[in-house]
mmCIF file of C-alpha atoms in Angstrom:
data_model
loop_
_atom_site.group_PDB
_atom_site.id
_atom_site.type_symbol
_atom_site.label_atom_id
_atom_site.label_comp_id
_atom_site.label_asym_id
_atom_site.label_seq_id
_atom_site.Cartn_x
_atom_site.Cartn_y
_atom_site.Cartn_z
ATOM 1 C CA UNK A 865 123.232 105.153 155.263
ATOM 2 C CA UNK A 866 125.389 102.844 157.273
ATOM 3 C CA UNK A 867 128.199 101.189 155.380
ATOM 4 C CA UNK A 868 128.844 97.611 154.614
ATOM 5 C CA UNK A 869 130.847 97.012 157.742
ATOM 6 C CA UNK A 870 130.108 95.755 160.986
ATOM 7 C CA UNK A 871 129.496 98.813 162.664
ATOM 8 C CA UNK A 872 126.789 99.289 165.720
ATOM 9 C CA UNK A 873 124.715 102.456 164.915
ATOM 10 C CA UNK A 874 122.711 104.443 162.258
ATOM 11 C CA UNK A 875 122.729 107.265 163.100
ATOM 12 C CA UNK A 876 120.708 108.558 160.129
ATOM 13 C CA UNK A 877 118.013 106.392 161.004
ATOM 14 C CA UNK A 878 116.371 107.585 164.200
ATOM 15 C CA UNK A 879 113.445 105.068 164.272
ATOM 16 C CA UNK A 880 112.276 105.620 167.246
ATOM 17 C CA UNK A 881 111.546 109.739 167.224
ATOM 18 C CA UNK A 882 110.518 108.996 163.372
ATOM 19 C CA UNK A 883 106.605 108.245 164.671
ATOM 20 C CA UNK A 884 105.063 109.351 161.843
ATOM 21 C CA UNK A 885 107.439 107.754 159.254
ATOM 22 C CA UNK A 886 105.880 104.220 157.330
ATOM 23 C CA UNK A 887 106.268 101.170 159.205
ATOM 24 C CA UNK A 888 105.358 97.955 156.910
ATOM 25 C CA UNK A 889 104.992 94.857 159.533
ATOM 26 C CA UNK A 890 105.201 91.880 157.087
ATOM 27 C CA UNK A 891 103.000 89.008 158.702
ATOM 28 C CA UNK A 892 101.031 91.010 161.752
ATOM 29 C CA UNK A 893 98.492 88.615 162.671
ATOM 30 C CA UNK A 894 101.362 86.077 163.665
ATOM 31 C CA UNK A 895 102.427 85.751 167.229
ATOM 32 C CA UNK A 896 105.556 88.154 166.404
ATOM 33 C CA UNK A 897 103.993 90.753 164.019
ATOM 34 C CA UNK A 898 101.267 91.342 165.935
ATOM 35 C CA UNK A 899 103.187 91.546 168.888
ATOM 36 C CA UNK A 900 104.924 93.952 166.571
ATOM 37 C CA UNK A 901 101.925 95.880 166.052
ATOM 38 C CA UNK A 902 100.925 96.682 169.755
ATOM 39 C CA UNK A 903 104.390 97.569 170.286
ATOM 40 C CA UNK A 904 104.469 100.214 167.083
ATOM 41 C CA UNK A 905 100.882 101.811 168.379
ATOM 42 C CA UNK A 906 101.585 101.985 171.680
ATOM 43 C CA UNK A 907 105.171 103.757 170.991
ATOM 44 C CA UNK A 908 102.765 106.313 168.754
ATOM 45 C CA UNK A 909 103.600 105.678 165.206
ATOM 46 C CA UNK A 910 101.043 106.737 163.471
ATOM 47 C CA UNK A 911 101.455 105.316 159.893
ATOM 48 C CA UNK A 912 101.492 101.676 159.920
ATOM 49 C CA UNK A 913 100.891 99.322 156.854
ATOM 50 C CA UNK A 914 99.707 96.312 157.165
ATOM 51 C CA UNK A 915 97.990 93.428 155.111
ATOM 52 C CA UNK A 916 96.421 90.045 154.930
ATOM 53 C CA UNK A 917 97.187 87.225 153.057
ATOM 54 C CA UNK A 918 93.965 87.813 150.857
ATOM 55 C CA UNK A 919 94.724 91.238 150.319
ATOM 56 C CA UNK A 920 99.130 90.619 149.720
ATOM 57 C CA UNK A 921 100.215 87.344 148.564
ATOM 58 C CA UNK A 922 104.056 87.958 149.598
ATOM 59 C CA UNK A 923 105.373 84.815 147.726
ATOM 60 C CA UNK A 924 104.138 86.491 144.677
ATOM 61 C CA UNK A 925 106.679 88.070 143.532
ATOM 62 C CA UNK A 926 104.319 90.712 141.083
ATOM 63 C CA UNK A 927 102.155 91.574 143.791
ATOM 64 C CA UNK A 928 105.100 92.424 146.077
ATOM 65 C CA UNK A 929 107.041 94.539 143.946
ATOM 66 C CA UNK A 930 103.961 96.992 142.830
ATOM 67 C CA UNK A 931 102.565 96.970 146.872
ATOM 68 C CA UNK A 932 106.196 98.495 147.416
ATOM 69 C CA UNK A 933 105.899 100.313 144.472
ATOM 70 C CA UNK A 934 102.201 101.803 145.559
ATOM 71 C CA UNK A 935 102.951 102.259 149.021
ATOM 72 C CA UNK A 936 106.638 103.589 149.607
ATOM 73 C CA UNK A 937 107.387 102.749 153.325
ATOM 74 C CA UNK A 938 110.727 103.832 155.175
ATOM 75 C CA UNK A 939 110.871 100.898 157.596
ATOM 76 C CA UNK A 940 110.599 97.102 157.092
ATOM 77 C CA UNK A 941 109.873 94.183 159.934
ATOM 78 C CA UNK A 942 109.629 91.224 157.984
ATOM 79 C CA UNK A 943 108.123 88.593 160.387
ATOM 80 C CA UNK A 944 105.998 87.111 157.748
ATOM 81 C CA UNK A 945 107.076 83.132 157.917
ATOM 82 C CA UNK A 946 105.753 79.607 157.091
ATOM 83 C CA UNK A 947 106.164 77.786 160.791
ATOM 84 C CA UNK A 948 105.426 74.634 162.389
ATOM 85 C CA UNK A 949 106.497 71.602 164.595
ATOM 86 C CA UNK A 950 108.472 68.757 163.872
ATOM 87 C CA UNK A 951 105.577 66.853 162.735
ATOM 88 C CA UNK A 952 104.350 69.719 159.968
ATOM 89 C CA UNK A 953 108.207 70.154 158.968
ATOM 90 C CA UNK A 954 108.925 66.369 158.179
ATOM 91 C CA UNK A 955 104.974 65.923 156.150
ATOM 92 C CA UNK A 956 105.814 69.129 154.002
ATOM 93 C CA UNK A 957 109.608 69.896 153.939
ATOM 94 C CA UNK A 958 109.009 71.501 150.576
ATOM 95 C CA UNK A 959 106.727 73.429 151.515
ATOM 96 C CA UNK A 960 108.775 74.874 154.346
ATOM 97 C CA UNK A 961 112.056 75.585 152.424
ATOM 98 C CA UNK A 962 109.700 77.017 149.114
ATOM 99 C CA UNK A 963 107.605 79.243 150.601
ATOM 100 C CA UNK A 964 109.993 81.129 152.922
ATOM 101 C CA UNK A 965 112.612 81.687 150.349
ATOM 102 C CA UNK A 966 109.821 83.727 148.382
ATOM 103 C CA UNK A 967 108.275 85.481 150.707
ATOM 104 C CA UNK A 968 112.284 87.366 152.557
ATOM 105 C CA UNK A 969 113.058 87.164 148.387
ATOM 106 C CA UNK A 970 110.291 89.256 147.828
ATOM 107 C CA UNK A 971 110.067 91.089 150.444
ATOM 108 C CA UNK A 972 113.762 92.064 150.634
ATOM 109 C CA UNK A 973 114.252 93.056 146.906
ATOM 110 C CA UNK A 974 111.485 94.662 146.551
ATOM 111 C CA UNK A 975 111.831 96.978 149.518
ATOM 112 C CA UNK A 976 115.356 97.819 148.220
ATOM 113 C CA UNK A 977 114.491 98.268 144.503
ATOM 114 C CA UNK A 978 111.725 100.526 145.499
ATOM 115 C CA UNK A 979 113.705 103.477 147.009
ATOM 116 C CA UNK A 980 111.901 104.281 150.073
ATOM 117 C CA UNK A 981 112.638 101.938 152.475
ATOM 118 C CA UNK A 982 115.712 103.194 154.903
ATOM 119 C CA UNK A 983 115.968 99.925 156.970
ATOM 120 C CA UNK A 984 114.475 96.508 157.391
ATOM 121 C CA UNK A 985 114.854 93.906 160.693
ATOM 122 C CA UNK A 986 114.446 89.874 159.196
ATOM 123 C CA UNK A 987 113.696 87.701 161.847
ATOM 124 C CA UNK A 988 115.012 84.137 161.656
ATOM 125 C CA UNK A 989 114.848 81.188 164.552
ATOM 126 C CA UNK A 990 117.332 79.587 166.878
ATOM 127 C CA UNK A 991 116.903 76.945 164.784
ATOM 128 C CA UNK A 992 119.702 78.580 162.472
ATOM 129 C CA UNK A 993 122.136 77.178 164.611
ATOM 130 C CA UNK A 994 124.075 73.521 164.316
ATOM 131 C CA UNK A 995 122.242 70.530 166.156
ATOM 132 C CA UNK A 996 125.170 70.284 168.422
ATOM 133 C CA UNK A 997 125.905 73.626 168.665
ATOM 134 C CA UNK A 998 128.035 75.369 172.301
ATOM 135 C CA UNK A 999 125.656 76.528 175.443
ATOM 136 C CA UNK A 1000 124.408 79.171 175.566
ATOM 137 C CA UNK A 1001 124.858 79.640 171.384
ATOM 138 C CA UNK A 1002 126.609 82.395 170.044
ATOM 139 C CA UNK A 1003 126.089 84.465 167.099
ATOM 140 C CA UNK A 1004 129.434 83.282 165.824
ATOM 141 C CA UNK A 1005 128.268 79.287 166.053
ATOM 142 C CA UNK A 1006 126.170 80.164 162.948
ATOM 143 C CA UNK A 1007 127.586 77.420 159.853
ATOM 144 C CA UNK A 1008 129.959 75.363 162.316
ATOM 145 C CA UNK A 1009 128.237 72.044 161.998
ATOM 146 C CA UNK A 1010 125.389 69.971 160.917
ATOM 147 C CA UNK A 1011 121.744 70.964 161.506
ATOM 148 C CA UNK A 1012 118.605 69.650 163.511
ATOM 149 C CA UNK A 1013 117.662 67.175 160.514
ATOM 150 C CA UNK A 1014 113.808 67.424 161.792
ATOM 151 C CA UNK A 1015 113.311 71.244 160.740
ATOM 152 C CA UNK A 1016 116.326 71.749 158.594
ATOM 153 C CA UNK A 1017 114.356 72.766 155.772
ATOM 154 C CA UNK A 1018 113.242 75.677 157.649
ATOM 155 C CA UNK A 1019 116.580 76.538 158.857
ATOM 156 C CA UNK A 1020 118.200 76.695 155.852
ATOM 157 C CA UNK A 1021 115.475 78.977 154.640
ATOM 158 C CA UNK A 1022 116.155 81.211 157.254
ATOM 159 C CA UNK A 1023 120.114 80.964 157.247
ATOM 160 C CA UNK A 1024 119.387 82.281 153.936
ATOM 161 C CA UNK A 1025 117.630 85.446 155.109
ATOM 162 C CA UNK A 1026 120.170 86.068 157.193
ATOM 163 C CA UNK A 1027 122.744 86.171 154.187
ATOM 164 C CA UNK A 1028 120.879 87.817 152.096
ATOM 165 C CA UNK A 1029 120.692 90.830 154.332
ATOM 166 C CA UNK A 1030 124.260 90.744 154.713
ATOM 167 C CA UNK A 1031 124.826 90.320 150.950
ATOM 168 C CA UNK A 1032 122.413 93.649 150.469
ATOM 169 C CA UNK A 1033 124.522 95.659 153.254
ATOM 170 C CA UNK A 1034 127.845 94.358 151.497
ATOM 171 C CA UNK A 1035 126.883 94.984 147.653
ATOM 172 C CA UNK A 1036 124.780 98.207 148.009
ATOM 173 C CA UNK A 1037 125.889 99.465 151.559
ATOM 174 C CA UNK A 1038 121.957 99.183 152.538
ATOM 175 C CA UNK A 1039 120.514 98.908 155.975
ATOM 176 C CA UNK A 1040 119.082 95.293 156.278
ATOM 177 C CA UNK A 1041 119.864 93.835 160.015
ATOM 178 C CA UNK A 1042 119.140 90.044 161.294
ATOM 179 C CA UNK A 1043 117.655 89.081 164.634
ATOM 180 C CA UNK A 1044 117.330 85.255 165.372
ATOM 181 C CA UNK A 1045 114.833 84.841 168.521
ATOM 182 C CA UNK A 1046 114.795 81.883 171.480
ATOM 183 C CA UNK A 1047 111.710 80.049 171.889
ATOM 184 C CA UNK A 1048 108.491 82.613 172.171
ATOM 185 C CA UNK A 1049 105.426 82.460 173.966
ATOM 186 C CA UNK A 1050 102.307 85.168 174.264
ATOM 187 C CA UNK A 1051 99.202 85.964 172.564
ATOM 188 C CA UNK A 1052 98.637 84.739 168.985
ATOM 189 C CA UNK A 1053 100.543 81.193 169.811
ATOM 190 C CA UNK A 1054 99.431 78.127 168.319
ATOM 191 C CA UNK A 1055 97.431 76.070 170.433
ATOM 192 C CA UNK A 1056 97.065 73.254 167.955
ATOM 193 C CA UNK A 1057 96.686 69.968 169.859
ATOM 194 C CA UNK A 1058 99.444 68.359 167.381
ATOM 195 C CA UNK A 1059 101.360 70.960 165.807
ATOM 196 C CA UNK A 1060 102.000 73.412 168.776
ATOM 197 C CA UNK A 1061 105.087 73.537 170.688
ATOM 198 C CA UNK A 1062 106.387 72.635 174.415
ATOM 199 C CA UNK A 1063 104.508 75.803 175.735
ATOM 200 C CA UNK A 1064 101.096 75.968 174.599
ATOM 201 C CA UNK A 1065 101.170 72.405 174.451
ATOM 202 C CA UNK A 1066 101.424 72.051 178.051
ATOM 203 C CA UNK A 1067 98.344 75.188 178.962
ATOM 204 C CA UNK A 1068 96.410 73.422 176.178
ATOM 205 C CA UNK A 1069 97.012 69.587 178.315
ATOM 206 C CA UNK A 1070 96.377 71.080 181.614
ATOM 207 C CA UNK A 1071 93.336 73.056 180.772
ATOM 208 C CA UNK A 1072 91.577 69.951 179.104
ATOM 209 C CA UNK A 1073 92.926 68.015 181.853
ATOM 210 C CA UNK A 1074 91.106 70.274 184.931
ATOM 211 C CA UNK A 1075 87.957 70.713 182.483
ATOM 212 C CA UNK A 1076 87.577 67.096 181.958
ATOM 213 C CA UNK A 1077 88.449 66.444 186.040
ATOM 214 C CA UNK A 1078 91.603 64.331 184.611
ATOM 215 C CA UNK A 1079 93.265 62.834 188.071
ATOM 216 C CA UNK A 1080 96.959 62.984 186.524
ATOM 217 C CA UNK A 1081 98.538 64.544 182.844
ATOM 218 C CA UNK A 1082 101.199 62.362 181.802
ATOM 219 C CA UNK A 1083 104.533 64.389 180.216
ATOM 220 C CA UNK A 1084 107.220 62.523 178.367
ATOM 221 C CA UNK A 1085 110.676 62.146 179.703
ATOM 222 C CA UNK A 1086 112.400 62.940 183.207
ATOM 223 C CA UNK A 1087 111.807 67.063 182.738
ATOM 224 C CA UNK A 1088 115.333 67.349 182.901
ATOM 225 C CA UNK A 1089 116.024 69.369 180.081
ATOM 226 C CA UNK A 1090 116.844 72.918 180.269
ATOM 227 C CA UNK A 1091 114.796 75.329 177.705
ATOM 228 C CA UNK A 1092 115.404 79.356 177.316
ATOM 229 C CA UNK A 1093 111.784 81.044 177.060
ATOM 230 C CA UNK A 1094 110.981 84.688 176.113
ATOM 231 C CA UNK A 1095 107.827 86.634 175.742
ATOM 232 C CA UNK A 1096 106.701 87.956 172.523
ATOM 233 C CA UNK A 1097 106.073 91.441 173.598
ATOM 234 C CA UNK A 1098 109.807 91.337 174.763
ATOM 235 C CA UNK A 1099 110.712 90.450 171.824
ATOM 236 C CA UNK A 1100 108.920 93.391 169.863
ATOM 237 C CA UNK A 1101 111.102 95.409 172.567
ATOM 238 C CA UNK A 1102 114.210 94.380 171.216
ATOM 239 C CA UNK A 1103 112.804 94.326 167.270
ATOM 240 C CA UNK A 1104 112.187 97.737 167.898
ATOM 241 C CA UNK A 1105 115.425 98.432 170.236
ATOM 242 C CA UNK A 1106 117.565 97.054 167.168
ATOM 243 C CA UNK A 1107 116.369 98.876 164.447
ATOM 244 C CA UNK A 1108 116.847 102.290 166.141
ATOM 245 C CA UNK A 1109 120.191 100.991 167.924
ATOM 246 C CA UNK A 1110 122.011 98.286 165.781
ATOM 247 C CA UNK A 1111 123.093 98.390 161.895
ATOM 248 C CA UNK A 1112 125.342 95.625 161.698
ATOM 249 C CA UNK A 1113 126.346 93.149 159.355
ATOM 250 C CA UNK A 1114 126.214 90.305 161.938
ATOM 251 C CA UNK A 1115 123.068 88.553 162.895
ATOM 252 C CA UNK A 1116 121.955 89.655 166.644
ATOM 253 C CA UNK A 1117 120.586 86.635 169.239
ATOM 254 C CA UNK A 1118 117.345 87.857 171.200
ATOM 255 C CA UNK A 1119 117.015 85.988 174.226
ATOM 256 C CA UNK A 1120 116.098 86.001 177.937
ATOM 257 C CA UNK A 1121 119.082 84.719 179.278
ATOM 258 C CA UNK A 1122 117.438 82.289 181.683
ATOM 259 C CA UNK A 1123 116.983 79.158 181.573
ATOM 260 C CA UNK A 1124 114.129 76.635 182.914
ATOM 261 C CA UNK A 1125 114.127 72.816 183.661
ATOM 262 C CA UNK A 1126 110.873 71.192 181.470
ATOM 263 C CA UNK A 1127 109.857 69.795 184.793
ATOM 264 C CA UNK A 1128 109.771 73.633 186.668
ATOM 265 C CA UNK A 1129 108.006 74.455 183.315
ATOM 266 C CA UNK A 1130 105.490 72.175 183.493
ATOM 267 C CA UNK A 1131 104.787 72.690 187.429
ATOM 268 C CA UNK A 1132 104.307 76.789 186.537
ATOM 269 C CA UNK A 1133 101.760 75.937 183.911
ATOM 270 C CA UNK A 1134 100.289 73.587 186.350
ATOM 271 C CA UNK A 1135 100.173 76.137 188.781
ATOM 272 C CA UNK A 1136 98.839 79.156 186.511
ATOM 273 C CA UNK A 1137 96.190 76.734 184.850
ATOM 274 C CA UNK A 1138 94.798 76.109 187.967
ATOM 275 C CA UNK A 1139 95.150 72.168 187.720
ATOM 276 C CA UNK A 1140 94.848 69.691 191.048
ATOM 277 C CA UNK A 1141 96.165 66.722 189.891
ATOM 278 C CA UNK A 1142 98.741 64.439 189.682
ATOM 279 C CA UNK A 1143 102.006 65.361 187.140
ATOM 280 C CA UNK A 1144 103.471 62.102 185.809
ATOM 281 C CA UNK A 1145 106.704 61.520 184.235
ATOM 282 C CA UNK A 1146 107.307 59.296 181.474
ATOM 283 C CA UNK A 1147 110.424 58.092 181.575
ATOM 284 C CA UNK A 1148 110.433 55.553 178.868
ATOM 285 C CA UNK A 1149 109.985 58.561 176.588
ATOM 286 C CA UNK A 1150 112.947 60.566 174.997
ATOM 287 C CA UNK A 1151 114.336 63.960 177.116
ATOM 288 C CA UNK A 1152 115.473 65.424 173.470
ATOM 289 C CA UNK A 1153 118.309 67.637 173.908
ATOM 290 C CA UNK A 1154 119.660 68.412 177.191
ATOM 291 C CA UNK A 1155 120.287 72.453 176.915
ATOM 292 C CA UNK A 1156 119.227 74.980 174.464
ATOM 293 C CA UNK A 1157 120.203 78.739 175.424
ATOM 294 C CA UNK A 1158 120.884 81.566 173.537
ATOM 295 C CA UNK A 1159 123.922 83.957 174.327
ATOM 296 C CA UNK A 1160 122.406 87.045 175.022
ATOM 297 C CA UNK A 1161 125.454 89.050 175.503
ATOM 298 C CA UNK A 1162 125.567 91.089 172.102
ATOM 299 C CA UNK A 1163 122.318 92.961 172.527
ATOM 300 C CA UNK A 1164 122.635 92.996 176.689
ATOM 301 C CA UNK A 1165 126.022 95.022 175.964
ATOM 302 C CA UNK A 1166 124.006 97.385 173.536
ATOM 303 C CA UNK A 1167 121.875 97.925 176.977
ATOM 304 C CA UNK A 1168 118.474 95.943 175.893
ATOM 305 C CA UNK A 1169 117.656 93.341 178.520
ATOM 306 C CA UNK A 1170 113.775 91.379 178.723
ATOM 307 C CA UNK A 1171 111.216 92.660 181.449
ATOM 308 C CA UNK A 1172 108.310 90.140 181.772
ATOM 309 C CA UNK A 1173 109.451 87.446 183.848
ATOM 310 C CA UNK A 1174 107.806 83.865 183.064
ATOM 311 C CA UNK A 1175 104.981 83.545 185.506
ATOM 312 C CA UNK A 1176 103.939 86.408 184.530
ATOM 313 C CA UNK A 1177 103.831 85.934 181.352
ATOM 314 C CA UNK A 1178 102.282 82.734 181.434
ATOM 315 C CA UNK A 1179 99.558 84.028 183.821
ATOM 316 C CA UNK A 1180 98.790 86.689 180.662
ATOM 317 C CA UNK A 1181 98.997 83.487 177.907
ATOM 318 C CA UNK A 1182 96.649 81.647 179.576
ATOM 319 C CA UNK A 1183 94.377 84.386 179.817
ATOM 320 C CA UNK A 1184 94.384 85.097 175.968
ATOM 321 C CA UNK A 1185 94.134 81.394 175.467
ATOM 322 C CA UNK A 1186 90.818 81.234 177.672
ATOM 323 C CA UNK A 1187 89.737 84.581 176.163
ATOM 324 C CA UNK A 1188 90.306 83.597 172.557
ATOM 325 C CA UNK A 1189 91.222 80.193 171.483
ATOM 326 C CA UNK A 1190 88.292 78.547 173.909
ATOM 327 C CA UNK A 1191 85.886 80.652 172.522
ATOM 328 C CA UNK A 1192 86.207 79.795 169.019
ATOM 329 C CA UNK A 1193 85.685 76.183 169.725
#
């Protein structure tokens, strides 16, 4: 195994040509696991464990310790995560902070303390980083300031994750790697007219907006602000990419390295939605913060770069939206 120090490689690990080896993907059926998932089967791994809620509570800590026990996998992707908005972080901060220190707990001493499992990828959130943190954010801005106060009870959960791997690789010399993702979009998002984010929110507006033969959809601020957007399935890429490639103790940024104005955002969901009317600013309404990018140049140097570019992937989003989410309702 890989020792404590920040090298690049595993050599012993060999993910990728290991097809038949056990993959555990904690938390498929959210927008990243099961992205995940398709990513896995369509590589050709052929022994992939997965459960529900119902069937693996993973903040019990009883439950996850004798799964491990039972089961035995080699691999770990622990994607499994309490999320929300601003609005679900400030109602139920302890909530937030509680239940996704028990589930990476659990899940990361247990798969050590069992034996089996060679490697395991945590994934954390841009929202690690301070509220006033450099553009584009490097790995190395991690603990330099203050956080986002809306969703720091999230963050520090994750932060936590992200030391706790390190504090596994340090103490025992095991092989437990970090990546923190940019915003994500794809299949599986959350559509939720008050808890979703900029994204959805706007195919979910525009949608309701041509259905109901709305003349105009009103979005707050000027659309000045510049946000960094990456697909989910290029994300399970890179999960994938790192845990063959990387085994360092440093946390690795996974974004798309381009950046997009809210105002050309909301135009291409306009566009893709199929939506004839009017697009309104309102300016009386806060921008929020004028940049957000990820520095991508850690994982671009280990030769990993995104391939869906965002019209496309939108075009596929609102597909699955109208496929799945509109059904249901």
């Amino acid at each position: 195994m890989e020792n404590a120090g920040n090298g690049t490689q595993s050599p012993e690990t060999n993910f990728l040509s290991d097809k038949s080896a056990k993959v555990f993907v904690a938390g498929h059926r959210g927008l990243v696991g099961s992205a995940v998932l398709r990513r896995l089967v369509s590589l050709g791994f052929t022994n992939l464990l997965v459960r529900s809620r119902s069937e693996l509570d993973l903040t019990r800590q009883s439950e996850v310790e004798s799964f491990f026990a039972a089961e035995g996998p080699q691999y770990v992707v622990l994607c499994a995560a309490k999320v929300g908005g601003i609005h679900a972080n400030s109602t139920f901060p302890a909530d937030f902070i509680t239940v996704n220190l028990q589930i990476q707990t659990n899940v990361i001493e247990a798969a050590y303390r069992c034996g089996s499992v060679r490697k395991l990828l945590f994934l954390g959130s841009s929202c690690i980083y301070p509220k006033l943190a450099p553009q584009p954010i490097p790995e190395s801005a991690l603990l330099s300031g203050p956080l986002e106060p809306t969703n720091e009870w999230y963050a520090i959960a994750k932060i936590a994750g992200i030391k706790m791997c390190q504090a596994y690789r340090i103490q025992y010399s095991w092989d437990a790697i970090s990546a923190m993702p940019t915003n994500l979009y794809g299949p599986y998002d959350n559509f939720h007219p008050e808890n979703s984010h900029v994204l959805p929110a706007l195919i979910r507006r525009f949608h309701e907006a041509k259905t109901n033969g709305a003349k105009e959809v009103v979005v707050w601020g000027t659309g000045s602000p510049l946000r960094e957007f990456l697909h989910v399935d290029d994300l399970a890429d890179a999960v994938l990419f790192l845990m063959d490639q990387y085994s360092g103790l440093d946390h690795v940024n996974v974004g798309s390295g381009r950046e997009v104005s809210i105002k050309e955002l909301a135009e291409l969901v306009k566009e893709v939605v199929g939506f004839n009317g009017a697009l309104v600013w309102d300016t009386t309404k806060p921008d929020g913060t004028p940049r957000k990018l990820m520095d991508n140049s850690v994982l671009a140097g280990m030769g990993w770069k995104p391939r869906i570019p965002l019209k496309e992937g939108l075009v596929e989003t609102y597909r699955w939206y109208s496929e799945n989410v509109l059904k249901q309702q």
